[in-house]
PDB file of C-alpha atoms in Angstrom:
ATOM      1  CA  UNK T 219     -34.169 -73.303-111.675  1.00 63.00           C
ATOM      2  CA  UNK T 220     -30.490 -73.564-109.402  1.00 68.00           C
ATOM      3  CA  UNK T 221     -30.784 -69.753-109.773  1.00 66.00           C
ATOM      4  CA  UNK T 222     -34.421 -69.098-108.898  1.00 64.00           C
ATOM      5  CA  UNK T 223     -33.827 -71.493-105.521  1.00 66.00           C
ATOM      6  CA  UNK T 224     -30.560 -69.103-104.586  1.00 70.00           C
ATOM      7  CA  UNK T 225     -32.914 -66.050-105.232  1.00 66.00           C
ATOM      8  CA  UNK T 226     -35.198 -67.125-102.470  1.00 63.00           C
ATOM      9  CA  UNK T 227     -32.271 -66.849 -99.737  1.00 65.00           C
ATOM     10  CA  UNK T 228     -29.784 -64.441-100.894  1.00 68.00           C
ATOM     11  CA  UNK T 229     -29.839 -60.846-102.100  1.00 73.00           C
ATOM     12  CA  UNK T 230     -29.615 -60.400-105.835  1.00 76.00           C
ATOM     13  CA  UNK T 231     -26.515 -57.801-105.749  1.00 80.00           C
ATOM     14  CA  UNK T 232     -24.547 -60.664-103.713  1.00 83.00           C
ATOM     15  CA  UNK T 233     -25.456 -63.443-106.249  1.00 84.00           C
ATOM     16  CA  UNK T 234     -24.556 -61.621-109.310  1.00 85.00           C
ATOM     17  CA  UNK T 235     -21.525 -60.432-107.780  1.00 89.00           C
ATOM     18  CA  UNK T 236     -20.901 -63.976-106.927  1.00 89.00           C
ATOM     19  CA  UNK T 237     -21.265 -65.620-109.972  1.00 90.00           C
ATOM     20  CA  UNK T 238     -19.472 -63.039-111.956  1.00 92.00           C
ATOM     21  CA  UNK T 239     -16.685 -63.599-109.868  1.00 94.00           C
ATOM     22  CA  UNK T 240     -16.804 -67.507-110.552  1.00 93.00           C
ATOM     23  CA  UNK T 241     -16.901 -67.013-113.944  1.00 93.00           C
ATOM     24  CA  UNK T 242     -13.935 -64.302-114.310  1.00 93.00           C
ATOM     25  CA  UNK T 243     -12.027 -66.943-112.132  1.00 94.00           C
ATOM     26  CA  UNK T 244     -12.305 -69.662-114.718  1.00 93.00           C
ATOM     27  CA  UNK T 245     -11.862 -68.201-117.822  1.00 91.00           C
ATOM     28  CA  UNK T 246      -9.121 -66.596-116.340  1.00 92.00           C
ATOM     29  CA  UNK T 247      -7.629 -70.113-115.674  1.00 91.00           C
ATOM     30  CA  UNK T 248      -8.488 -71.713-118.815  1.00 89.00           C
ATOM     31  CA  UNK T 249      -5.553 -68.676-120.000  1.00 85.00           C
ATOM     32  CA  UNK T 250      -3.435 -70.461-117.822  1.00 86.00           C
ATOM     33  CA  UNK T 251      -4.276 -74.016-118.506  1.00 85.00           C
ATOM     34  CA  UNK T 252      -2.603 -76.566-120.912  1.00 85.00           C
ATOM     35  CA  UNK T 253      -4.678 -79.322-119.694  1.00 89.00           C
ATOM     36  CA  UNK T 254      -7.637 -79.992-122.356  1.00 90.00           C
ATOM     37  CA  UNK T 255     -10.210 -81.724-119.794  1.00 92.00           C
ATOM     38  CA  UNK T 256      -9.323 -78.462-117.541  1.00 91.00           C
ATOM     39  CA  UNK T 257      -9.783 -76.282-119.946  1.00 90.00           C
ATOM     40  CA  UNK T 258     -13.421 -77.746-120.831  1.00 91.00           C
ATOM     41  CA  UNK T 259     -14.409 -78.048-116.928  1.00 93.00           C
ATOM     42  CA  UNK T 260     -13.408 -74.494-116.604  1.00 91.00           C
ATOM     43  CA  UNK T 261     -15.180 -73.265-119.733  1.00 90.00           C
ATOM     44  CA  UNK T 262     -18.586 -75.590-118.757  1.00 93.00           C
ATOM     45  CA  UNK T 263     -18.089 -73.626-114.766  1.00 94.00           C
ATOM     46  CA  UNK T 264     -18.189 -70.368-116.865  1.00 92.00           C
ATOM     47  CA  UNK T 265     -20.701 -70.618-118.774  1.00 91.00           C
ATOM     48  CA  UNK T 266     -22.854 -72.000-116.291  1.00 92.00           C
ATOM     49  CA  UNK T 267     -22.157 -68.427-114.018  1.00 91.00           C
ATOM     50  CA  UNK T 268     -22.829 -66.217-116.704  1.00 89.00           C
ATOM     51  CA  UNK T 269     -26.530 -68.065-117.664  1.00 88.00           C
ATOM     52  CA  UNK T 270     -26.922 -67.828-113.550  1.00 86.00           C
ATOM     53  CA  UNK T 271     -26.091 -63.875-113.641  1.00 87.00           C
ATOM     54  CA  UNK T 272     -28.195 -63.641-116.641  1.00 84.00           C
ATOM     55  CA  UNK T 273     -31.148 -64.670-114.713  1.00 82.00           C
ATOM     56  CA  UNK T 274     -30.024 -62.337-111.880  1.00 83.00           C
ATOM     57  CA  UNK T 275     -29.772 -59.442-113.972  1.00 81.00           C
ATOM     58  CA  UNK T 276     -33.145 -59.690-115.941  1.00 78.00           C
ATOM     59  CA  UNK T 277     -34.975 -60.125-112.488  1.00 78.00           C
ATOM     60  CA  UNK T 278     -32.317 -57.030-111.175  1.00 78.00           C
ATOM     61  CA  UNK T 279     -33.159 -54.624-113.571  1.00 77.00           C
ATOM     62  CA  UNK T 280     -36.568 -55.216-113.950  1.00 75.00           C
ATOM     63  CA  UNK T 281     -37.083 -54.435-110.083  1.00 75.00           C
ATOM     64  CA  UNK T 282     -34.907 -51.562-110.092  1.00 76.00           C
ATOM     65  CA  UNK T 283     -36.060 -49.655-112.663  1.00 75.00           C
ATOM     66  CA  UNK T 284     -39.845 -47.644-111.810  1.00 75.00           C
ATOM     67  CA  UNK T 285     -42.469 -48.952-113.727  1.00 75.00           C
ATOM     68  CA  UNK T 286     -43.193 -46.043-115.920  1.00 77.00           C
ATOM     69  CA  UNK T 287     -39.789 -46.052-117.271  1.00 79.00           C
ATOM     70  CA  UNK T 288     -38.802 -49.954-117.214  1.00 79.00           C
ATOM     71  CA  UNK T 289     -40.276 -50.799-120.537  1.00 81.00           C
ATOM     72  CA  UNK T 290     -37.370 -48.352-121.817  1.00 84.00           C
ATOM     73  CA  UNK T 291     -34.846 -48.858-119.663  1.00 82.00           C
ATOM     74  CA  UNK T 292     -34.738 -52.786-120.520  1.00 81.00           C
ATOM     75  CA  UNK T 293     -34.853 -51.547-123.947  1.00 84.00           C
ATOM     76  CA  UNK T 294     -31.714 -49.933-123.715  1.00 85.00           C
ATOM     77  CA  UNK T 295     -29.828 -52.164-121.634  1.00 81.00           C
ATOM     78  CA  UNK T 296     -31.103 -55.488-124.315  1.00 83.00           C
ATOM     79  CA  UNK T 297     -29.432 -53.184-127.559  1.00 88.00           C
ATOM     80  CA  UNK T 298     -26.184 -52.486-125.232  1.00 85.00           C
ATOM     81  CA  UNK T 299     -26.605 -56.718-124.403  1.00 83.00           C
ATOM     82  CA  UNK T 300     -27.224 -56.859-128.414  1.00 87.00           C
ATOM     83  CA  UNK T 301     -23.946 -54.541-129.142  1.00 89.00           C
ATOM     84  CA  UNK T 302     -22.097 -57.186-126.805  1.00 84.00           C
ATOM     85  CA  UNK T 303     -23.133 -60.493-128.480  1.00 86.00           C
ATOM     86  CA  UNK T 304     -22.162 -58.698-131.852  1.00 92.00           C
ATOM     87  CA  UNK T 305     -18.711 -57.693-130.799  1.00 89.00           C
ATOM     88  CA  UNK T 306     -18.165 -60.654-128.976  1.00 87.00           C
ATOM     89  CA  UNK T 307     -17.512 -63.381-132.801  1.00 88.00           C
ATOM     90  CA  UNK T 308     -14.593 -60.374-133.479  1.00 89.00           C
ATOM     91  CA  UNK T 309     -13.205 -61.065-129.439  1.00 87.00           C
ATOM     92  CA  UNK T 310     -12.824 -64.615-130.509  1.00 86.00           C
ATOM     93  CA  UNK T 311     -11.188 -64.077-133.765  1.00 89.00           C
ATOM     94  CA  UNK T 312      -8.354 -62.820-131.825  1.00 86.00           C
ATOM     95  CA  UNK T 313      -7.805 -66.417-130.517  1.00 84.00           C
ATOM     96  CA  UNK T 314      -6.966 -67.167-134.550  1.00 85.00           C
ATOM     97  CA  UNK T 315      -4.379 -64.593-134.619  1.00 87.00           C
ATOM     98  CA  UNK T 316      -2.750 -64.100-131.320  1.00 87.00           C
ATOM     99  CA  UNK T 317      -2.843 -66.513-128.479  1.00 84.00           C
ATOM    100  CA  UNK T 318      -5.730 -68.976-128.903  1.00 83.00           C
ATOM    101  CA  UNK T 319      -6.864 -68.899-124.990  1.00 83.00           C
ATOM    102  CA  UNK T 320      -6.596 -64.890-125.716  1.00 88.00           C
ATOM    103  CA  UNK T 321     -10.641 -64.414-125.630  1.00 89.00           C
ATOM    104  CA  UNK T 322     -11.009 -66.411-122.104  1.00 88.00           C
ATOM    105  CA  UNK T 323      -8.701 -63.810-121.131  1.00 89.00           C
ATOM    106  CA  UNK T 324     -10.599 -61.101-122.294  1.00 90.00           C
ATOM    107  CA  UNK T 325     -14.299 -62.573-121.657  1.00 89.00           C
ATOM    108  CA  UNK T 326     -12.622 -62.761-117.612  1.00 90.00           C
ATOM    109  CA  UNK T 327     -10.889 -59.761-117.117  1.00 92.00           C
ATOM    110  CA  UNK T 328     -14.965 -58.483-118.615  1.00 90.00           C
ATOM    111  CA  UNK T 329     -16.578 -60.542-115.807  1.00 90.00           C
ATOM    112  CA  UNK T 330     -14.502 -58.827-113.149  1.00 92.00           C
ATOM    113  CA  UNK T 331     -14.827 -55.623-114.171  1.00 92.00           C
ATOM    114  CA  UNK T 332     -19.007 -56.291-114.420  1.00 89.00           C
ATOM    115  CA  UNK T 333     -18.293 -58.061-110.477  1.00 90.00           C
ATOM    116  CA  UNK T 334     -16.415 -54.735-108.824  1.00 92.00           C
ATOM    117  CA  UNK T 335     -19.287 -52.386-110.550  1.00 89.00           C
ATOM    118  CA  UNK T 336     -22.014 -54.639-109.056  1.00 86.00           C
ATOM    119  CA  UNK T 337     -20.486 -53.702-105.809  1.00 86.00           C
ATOM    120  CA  UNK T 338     -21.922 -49.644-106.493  1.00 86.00           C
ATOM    121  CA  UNK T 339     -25.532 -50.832-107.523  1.00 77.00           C
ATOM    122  CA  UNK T 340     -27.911 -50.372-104.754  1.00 74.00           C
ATOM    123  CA  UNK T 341     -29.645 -52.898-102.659  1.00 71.00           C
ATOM    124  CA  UNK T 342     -33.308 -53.732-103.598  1.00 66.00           C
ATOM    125  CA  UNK T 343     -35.856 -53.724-100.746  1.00 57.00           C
ATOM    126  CA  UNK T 344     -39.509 -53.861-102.127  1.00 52.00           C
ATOM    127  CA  UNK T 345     -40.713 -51.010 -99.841  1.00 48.00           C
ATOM    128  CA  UNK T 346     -38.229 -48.312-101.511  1.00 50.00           C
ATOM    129  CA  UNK T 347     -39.224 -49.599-105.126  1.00 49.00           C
ATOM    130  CA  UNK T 348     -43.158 -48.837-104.321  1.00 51.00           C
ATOM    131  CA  UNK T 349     -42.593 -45.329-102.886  1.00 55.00           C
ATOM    132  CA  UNK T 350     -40.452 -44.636-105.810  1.00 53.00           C
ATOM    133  CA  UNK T 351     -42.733 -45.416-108.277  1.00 55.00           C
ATOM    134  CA  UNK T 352     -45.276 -43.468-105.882  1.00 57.00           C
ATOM    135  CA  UNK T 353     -43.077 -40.647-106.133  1.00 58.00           C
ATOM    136  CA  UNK T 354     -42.159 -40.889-110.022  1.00 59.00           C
ATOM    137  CA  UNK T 355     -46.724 -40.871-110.990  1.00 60.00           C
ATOM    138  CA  UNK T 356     -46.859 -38.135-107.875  1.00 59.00           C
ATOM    139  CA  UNK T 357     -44.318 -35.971-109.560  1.00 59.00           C
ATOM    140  CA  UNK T 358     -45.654 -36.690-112.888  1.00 60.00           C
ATOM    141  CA  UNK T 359     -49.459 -36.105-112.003  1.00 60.00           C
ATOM    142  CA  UNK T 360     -48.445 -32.181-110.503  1.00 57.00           C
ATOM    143  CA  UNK T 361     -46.532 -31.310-113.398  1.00 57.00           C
ATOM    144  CA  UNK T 362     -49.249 -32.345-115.862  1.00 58.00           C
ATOM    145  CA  UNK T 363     -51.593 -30.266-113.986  1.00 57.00           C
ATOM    146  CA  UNK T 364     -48.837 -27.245-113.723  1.00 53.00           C
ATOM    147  CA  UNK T 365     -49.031 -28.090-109.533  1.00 53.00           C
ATOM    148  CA  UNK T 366     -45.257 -28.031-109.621  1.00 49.00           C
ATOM    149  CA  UNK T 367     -42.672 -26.203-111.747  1.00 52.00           C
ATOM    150  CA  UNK T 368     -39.803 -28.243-111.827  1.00 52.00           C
ATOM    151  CA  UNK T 369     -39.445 -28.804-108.377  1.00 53.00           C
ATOM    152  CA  UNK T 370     -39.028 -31.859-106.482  1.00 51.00           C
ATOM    153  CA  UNK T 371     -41.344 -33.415-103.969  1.00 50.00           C
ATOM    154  CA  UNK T 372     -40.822 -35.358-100.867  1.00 52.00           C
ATOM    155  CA  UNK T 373     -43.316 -38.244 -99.609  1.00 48.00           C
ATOM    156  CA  UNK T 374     -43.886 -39.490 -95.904  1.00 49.00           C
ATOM    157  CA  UNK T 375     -45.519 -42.781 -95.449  1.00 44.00           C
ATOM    158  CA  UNK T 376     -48.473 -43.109 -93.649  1.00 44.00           C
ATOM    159  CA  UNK T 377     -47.798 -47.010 -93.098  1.00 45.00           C
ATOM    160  CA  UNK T 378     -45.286 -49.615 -94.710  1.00 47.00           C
ATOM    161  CA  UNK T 379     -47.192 -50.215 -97.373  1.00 47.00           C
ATOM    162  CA  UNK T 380     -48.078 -47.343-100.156  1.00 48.00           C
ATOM    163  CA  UNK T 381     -50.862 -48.795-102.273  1.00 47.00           C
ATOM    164  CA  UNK T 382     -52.584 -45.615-103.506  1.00 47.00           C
ATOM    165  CA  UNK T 383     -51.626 -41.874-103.733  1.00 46.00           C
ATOM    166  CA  UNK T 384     -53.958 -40.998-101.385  1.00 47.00           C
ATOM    167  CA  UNK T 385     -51.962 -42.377 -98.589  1.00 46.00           C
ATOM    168  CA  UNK T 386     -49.099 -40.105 -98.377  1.00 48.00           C
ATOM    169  CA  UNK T 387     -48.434 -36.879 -97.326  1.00 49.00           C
ATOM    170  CA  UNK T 388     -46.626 -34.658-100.222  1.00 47.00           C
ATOM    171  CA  UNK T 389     -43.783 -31.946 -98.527  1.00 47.00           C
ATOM    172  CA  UNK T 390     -42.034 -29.475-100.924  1.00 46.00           C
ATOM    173  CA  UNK T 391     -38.591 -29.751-100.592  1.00 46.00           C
ATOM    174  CA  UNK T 392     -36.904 -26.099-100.496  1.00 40.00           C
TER     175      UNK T 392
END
């Protein structure tokens, strides 16, 4: 629910970056801590960000990707989220035989990485999503009926709003 308020206000990119960045912060420190009710305030902080950005990321992704292709898309990126929850028992084995904070370490240094990339994802406005998907079911439609070999189209809005195909103009691009 904290998440879905933020949402409201704030751009997803800025969020997720956000709350990655918390969470690489504090498992970073519990590495660093000694203190036992530190180390537990800084783990509870952690995980709190990461169930935040997993919000953010499931309402990210399915925005971003067009509509024809988001079924797959969030496919692929829940078996790559799969992979990740299988490797991660083996991360925190290596607590057992190295350094026991070793994992927090890892698990952070993760979470920054994952913050810096957010910074190259693209910003989400609701009126380049619709004359994407316009564009992707445009595209699509021309090649089925051999319209358009292979090349590319380019669409001009009539208005702000695209609800049909009928209300764009379709330009070749050379």
């Amino acid at each position: 629910m904290f998440t879905f308020k933020l949402l409201q206000y704030k751009y997803r990119r800025k969020l997720y970056f956000c709350f990655m960045l918390i969470s690489g912060v504090f498992c970073t420190m519990i590495f660093y801590s000694k203190n036992v009710t530190l180390t537990t305030t800084c783990a509870m902080i952690a995980k709190f960000s990461i169930a935040c950005t997993y919000a953010i990321i499931r309402l990210y992704s399915s925005e971003y990707f067009p509509e024809n292709l988001r079924k797959n898309y969030l496919t692929k990126c829940s078996i790559m989220a799969r992979t990740g929850s299988v490797i991660a028992p083996f991360i925190i084995a290596l607590g057992d035989y190295f350094i026991k904070p070793l994992p927090f370490l890892i698990f952070g240094c993760c979470c920054f990485i994952s913050a810096l990339t957010t910074l190259f994802l693209p910003r989400i406005q609701k009126e380049n999503i619709r004359k994407q998907e316009v564009r992707i079911d445009l595209n699509q439609q021309l090649i089925q009926n051999n319209w358009l070999d292979g090349q590319d189209i380019e669409l001009e809005k009539t208005d702000n709003n695209i609800d049909s195909l009928d209300e764009i103009e379709i330009k070749e691009i050379n």
